Short mmCIF file of C-alpha atoms in Angstrom, two decimals:
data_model
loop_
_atom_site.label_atom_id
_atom_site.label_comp_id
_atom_site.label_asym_id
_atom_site.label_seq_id
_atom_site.Cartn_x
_atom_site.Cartn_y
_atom_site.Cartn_z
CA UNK A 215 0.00 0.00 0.00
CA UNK A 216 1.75 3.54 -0.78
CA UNK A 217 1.11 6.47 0.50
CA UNK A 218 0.87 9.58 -0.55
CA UNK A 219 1.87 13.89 0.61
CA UNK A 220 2.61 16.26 -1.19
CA UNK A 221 4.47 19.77 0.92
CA UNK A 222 4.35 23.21 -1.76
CA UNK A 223 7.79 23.82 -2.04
CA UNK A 224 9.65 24.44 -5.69
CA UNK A 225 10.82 22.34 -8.17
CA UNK A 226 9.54 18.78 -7.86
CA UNK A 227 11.23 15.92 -6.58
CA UNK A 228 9.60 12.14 -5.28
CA UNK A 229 11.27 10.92 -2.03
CA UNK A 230 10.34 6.79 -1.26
CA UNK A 231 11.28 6.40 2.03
CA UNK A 232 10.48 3.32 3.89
CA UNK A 233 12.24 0.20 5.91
CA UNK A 234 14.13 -2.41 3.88
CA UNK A 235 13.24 -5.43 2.24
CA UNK A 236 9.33 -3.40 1.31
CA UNK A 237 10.47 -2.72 -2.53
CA UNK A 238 11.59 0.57 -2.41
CA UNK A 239 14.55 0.12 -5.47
CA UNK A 240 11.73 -1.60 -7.63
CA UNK A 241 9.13 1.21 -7.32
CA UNK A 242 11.63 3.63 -8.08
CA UNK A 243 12.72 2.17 -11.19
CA UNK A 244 8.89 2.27 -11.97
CA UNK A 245 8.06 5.67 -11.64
CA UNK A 246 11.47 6.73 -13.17
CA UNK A 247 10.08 5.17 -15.93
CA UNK A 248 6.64 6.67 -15.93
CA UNK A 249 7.69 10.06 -15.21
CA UNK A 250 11.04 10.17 -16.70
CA UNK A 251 12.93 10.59 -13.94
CA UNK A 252 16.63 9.30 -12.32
CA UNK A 253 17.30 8.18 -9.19
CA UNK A 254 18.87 9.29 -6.15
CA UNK A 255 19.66 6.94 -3.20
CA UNK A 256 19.47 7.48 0.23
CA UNK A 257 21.36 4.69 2.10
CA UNK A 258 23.91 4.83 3.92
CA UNK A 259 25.69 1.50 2.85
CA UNK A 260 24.58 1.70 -1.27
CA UNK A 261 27.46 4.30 -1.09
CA UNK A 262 30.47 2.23 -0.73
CA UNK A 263 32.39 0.69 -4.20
CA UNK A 264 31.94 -3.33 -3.62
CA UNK A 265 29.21 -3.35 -1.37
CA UNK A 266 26.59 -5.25 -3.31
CA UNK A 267 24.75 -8.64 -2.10
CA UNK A 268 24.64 -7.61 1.76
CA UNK A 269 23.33 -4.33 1.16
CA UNK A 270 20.69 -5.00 -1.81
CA UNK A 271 22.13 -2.50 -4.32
CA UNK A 272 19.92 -2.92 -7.31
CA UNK A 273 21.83 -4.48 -10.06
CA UNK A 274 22.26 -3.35 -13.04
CA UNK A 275 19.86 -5.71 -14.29
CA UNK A 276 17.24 -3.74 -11.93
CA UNK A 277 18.20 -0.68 -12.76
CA UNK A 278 16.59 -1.01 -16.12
CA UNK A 279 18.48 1.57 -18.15
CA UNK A 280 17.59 3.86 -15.21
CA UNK A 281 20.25 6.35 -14.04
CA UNK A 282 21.19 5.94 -10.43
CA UNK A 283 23.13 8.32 -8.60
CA UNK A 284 25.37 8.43 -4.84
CA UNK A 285 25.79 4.64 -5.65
CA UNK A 286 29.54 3.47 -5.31
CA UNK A 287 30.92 6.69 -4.74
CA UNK A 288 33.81 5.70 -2.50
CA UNK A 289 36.11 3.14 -1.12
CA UNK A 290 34.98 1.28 1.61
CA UNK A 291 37.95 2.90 3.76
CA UNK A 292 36.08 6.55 3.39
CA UNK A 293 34.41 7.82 6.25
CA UNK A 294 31.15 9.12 4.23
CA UNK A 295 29.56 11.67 6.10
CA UNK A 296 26.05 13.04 6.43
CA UNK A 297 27.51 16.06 4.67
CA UNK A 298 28.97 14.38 2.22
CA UNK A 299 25.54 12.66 1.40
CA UNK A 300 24.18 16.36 1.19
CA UNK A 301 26.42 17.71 -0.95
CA UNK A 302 26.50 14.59 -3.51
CA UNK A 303 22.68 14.68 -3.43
CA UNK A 304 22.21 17.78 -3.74
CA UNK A 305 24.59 17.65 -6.65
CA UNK A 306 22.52 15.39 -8.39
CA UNK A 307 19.39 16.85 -7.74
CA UNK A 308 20.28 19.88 -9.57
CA UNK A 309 21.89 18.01 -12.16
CA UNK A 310 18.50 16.14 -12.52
CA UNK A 311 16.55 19.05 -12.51
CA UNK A 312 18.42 21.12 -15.08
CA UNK A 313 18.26 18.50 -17.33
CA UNK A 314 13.88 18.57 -17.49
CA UNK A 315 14.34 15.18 -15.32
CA UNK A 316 12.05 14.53 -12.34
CA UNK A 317 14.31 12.91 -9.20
CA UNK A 318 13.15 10.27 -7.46
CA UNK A 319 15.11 9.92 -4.14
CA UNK A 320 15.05 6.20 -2.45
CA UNK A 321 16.32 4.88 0.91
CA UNK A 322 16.21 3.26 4.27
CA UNK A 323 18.38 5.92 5.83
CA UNK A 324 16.48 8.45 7.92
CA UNK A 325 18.71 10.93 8.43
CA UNK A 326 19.71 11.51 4.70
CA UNK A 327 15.96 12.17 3.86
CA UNK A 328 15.94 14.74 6.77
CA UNK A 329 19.27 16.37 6.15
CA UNK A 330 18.02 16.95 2.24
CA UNK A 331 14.22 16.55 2.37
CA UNK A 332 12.89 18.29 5.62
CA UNK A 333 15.10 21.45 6.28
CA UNK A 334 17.15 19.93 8.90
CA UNK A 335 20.95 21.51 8.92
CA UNK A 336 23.59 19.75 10.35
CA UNK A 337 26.81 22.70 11.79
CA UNK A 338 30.14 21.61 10.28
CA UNK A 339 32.66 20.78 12.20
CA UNK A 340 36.46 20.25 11.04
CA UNK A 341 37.51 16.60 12.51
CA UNK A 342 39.73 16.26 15.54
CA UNK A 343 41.79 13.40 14.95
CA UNK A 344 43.28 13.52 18.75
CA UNK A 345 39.86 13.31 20.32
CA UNK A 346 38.98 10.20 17.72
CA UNK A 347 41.89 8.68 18.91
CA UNK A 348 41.14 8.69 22.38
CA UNK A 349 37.24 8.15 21.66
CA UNK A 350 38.17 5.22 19.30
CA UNK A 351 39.58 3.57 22.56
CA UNK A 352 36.17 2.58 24.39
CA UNK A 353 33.64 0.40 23.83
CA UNK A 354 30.05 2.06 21.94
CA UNK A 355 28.01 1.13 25.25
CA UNK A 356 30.45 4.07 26.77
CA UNK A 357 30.34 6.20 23.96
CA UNK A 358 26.57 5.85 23.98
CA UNK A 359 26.52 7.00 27.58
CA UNK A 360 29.20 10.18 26.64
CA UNK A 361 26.81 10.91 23.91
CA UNK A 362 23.20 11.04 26.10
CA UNK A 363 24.90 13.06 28.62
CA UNK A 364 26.18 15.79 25.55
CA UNK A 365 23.08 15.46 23.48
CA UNK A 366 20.95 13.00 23.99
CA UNK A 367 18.05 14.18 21.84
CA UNK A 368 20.72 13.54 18.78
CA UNK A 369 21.11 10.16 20.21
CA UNK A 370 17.57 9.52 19.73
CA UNK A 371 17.65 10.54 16.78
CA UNK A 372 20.19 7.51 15.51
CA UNK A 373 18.54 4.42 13.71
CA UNK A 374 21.18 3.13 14.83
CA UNK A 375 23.81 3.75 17.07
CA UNK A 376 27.49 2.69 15.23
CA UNK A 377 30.71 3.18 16.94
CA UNK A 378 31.47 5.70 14.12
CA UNK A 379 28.80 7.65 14.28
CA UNK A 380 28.30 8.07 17.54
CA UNK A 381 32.70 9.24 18.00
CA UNK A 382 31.33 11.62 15.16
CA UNK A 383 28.31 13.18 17.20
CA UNK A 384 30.44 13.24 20.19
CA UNK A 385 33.08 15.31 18.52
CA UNK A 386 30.21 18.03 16.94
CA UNK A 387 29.12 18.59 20.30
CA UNK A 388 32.63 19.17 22.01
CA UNK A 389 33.85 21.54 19.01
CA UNK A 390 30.46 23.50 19.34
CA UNK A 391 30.86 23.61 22.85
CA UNK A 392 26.87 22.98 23.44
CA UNK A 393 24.64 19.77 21.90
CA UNK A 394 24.07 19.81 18.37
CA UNK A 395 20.89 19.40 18.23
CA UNK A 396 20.61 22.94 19.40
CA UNK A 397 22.77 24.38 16.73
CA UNK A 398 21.06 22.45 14.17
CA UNK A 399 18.70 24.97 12.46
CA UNK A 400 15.34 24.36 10.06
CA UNK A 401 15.96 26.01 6.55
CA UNK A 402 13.66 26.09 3.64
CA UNK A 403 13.73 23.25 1.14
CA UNK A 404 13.81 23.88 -1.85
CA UNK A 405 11.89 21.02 -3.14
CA UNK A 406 8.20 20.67 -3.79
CA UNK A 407 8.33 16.97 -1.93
CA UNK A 408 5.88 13.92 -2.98
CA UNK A 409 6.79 11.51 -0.03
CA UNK A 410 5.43 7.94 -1.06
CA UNK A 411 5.61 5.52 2.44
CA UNK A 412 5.38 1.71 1.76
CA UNK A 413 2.68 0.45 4.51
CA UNK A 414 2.82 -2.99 5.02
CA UNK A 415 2.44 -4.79 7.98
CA UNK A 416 5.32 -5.73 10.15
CA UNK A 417 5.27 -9.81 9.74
CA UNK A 418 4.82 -9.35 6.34
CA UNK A 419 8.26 -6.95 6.62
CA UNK A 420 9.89 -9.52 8.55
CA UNK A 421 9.01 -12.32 6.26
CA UNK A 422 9.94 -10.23 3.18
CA UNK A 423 13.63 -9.78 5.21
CA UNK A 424 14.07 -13.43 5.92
CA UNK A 425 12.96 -14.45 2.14
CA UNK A 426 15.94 -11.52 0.54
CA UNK A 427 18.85 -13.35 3.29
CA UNK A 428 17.79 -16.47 1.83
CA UNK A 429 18.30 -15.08 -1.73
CA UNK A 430 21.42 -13.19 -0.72
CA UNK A 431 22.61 -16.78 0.63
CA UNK A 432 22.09 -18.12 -2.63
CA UNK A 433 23.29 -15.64 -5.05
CA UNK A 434 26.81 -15.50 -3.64
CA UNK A 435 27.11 -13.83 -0.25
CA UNK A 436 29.99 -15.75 0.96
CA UNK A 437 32.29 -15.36 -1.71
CA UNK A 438 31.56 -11.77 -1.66
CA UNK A 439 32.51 -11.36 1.55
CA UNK A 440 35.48 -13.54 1.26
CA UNK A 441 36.68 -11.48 -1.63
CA UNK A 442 35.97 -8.09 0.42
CA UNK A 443 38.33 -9.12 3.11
CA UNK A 444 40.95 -10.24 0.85
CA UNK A 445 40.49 -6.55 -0.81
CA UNK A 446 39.94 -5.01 2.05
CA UNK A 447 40.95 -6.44 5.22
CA UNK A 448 38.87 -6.11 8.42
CA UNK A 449 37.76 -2.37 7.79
CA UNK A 450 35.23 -0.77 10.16
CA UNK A 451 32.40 -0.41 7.56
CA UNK A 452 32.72 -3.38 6.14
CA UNK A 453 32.90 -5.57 9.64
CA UNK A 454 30.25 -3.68 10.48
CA UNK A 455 27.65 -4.01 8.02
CA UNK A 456 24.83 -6.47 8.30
CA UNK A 457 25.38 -9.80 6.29
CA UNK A 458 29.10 -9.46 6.53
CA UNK A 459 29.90 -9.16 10.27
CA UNK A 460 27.94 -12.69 10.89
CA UNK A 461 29.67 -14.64 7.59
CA UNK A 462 33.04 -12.99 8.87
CA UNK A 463 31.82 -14.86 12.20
CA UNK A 464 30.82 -18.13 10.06
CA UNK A 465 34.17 -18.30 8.25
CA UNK A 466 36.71 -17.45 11.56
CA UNK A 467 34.82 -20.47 12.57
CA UNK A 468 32.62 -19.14 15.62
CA UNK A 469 29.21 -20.06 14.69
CA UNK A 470 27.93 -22.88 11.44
CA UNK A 471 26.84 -21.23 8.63
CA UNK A 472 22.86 -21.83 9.87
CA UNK A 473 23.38 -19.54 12.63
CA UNK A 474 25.15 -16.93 10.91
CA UNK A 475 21.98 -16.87 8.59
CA UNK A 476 19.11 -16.70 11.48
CA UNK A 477 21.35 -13.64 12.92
CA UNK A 478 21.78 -11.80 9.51
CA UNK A 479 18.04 -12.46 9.41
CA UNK A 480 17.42 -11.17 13.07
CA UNK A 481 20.16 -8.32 12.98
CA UNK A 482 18.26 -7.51 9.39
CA UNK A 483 14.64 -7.44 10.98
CA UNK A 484 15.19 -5.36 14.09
CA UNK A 485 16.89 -2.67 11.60
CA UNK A 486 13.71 -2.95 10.00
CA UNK A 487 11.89 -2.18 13.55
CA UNK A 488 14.54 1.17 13.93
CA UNK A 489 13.76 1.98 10.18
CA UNK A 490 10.04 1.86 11.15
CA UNK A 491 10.27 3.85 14.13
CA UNK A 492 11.91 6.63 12.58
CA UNK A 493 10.00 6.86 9.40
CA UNK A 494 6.82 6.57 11.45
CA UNK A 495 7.90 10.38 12.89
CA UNK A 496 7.43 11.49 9.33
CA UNK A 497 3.66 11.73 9.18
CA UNK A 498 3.34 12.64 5.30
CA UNK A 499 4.69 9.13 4.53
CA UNK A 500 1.21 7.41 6.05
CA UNK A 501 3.23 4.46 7.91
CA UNK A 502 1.61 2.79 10.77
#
């Protein structure tokens, strides 16, 4: 069932938001098609070169001719920002829109759509590699804690909470001086935003996830894996995506290969549960 709001802004732009596994990549291609537009992607793993089976990039094959853009934009090393994501989107957007082309933005990862889509403005803040250091030192149940007592409303705000993410919030609010969520300001968009939520209920979610880690199983996840570590060695964002950190597990030999499947499946459905959580704050996109 989708879900439809449209907010008067300016030029036109569809943003598909809604938790993985739901079809998000195949509806997009669709309405690229019908409306002849490109596509922009909003997750937060779709970004990294090599990355493909865990994370459900659409193939070329899915793609179907269609133009995608912030898909393998970096090395797997790169720490990709939020403002990095803004300024590539945003990039693209325009590019989209000066060509007569209608852009059709597509993720799972809340914070992009509110960083480009609702106004919300992040302050910059140079990194601090000596603070990193030190932060990079304790465990992300600690950093969790440094962050709630700094800022906990931007904690909140976290589908979820990685090590890196959190060292990055942490470091925002000790250059500011003050929590970042109080510097962050509302500015206009300059969009005229169709949001399209895919409602669905959550077994049928759940069942959908279980059903695409089956697939990924069978289409090669393993190997890929195997050939990212050779690549790449044991690289924060690659050890800690979902689908790799468990077959990493299956082939140092601490679980079977059946249990590293029911946790990509359970590690895979309870992002689903965050994803809902936070889209559910976003009441133009209709999801229950």
């Amino acid at each position: 069932m989708y879900y439809y709001s449209c907010i008067m802004k300016k030029s036109k732009v569809i943003a598909i938001a809604a938790p993985t596994a739901t079809g998000k990549s195949k509806l997009a291609v669709e309405l690229a098609h019908k409306y002849d537009g490109e596509v922009v992607s909003a997750d937060s793993r779709l970004v990294y070169k090599g990355f493909e089976i865990a994370v459900a990039k659409p193939t070329l094959e899915e793609r179907e001719g269609i133009p995608h853009h912030v898909i393998d934009v970096v090395e797997p090393e790169i720490n990709y920002t939020v403002a990095n994501f803004y300024d590539d989107a945003t990039k693209a957007i325009n590019d989209i829109l000066n060509r007569g082309k209608l852009p059709i933005i597509a993720g799972g990862t809340g914070l992009y759509f509110r960083i480009l889509l609702e106004g919300f403005d992040l302050p910059r803040v140079e990194p601090n590699p000596e603070l990193r250091e030190e932060l990079s030192t304790l465990e992300l149940a600690d950093l969790v804690e440094i962050l709630r007592k700094l800022d906990e409303k931007t904690l909140e705000n976290m589908i979820t909470p990685e090590k890196r993410k959190v060292i990055r919030a942490i470091e925002v609010c000790k250059g500011l001086g003050k929590p970042m969520s109080e510097v962050a300001c509302q500015k206009e968009v300059p969009y005229n935003v169709e949001w399209i939520g895919i409602n669905m209920p959550r077994e049928e979610i759940y069942d959908r996830v279980n059903k695409r880690v089956d697939i990924m199983i069978e289409n090669g996840l393993i190997n890929e894996t195997k050939a990212l570590l050779a690549k790449h060695g044991r690289i924060p964002n690659f050890v800690k995506t979902i689908g790799y950190q468990e077959i990493l597990q299956y082939l140092d030999g601490e679980i079977d290969l059946d249990r590293a499947i029911e946790l990509i499946k359970q590690h895979s459905r309870n992002y689903a549960k965050r994803q809902l959580t936070w889209f559910r704050r976003n009441k133009a996109l209709g999801i229950d």
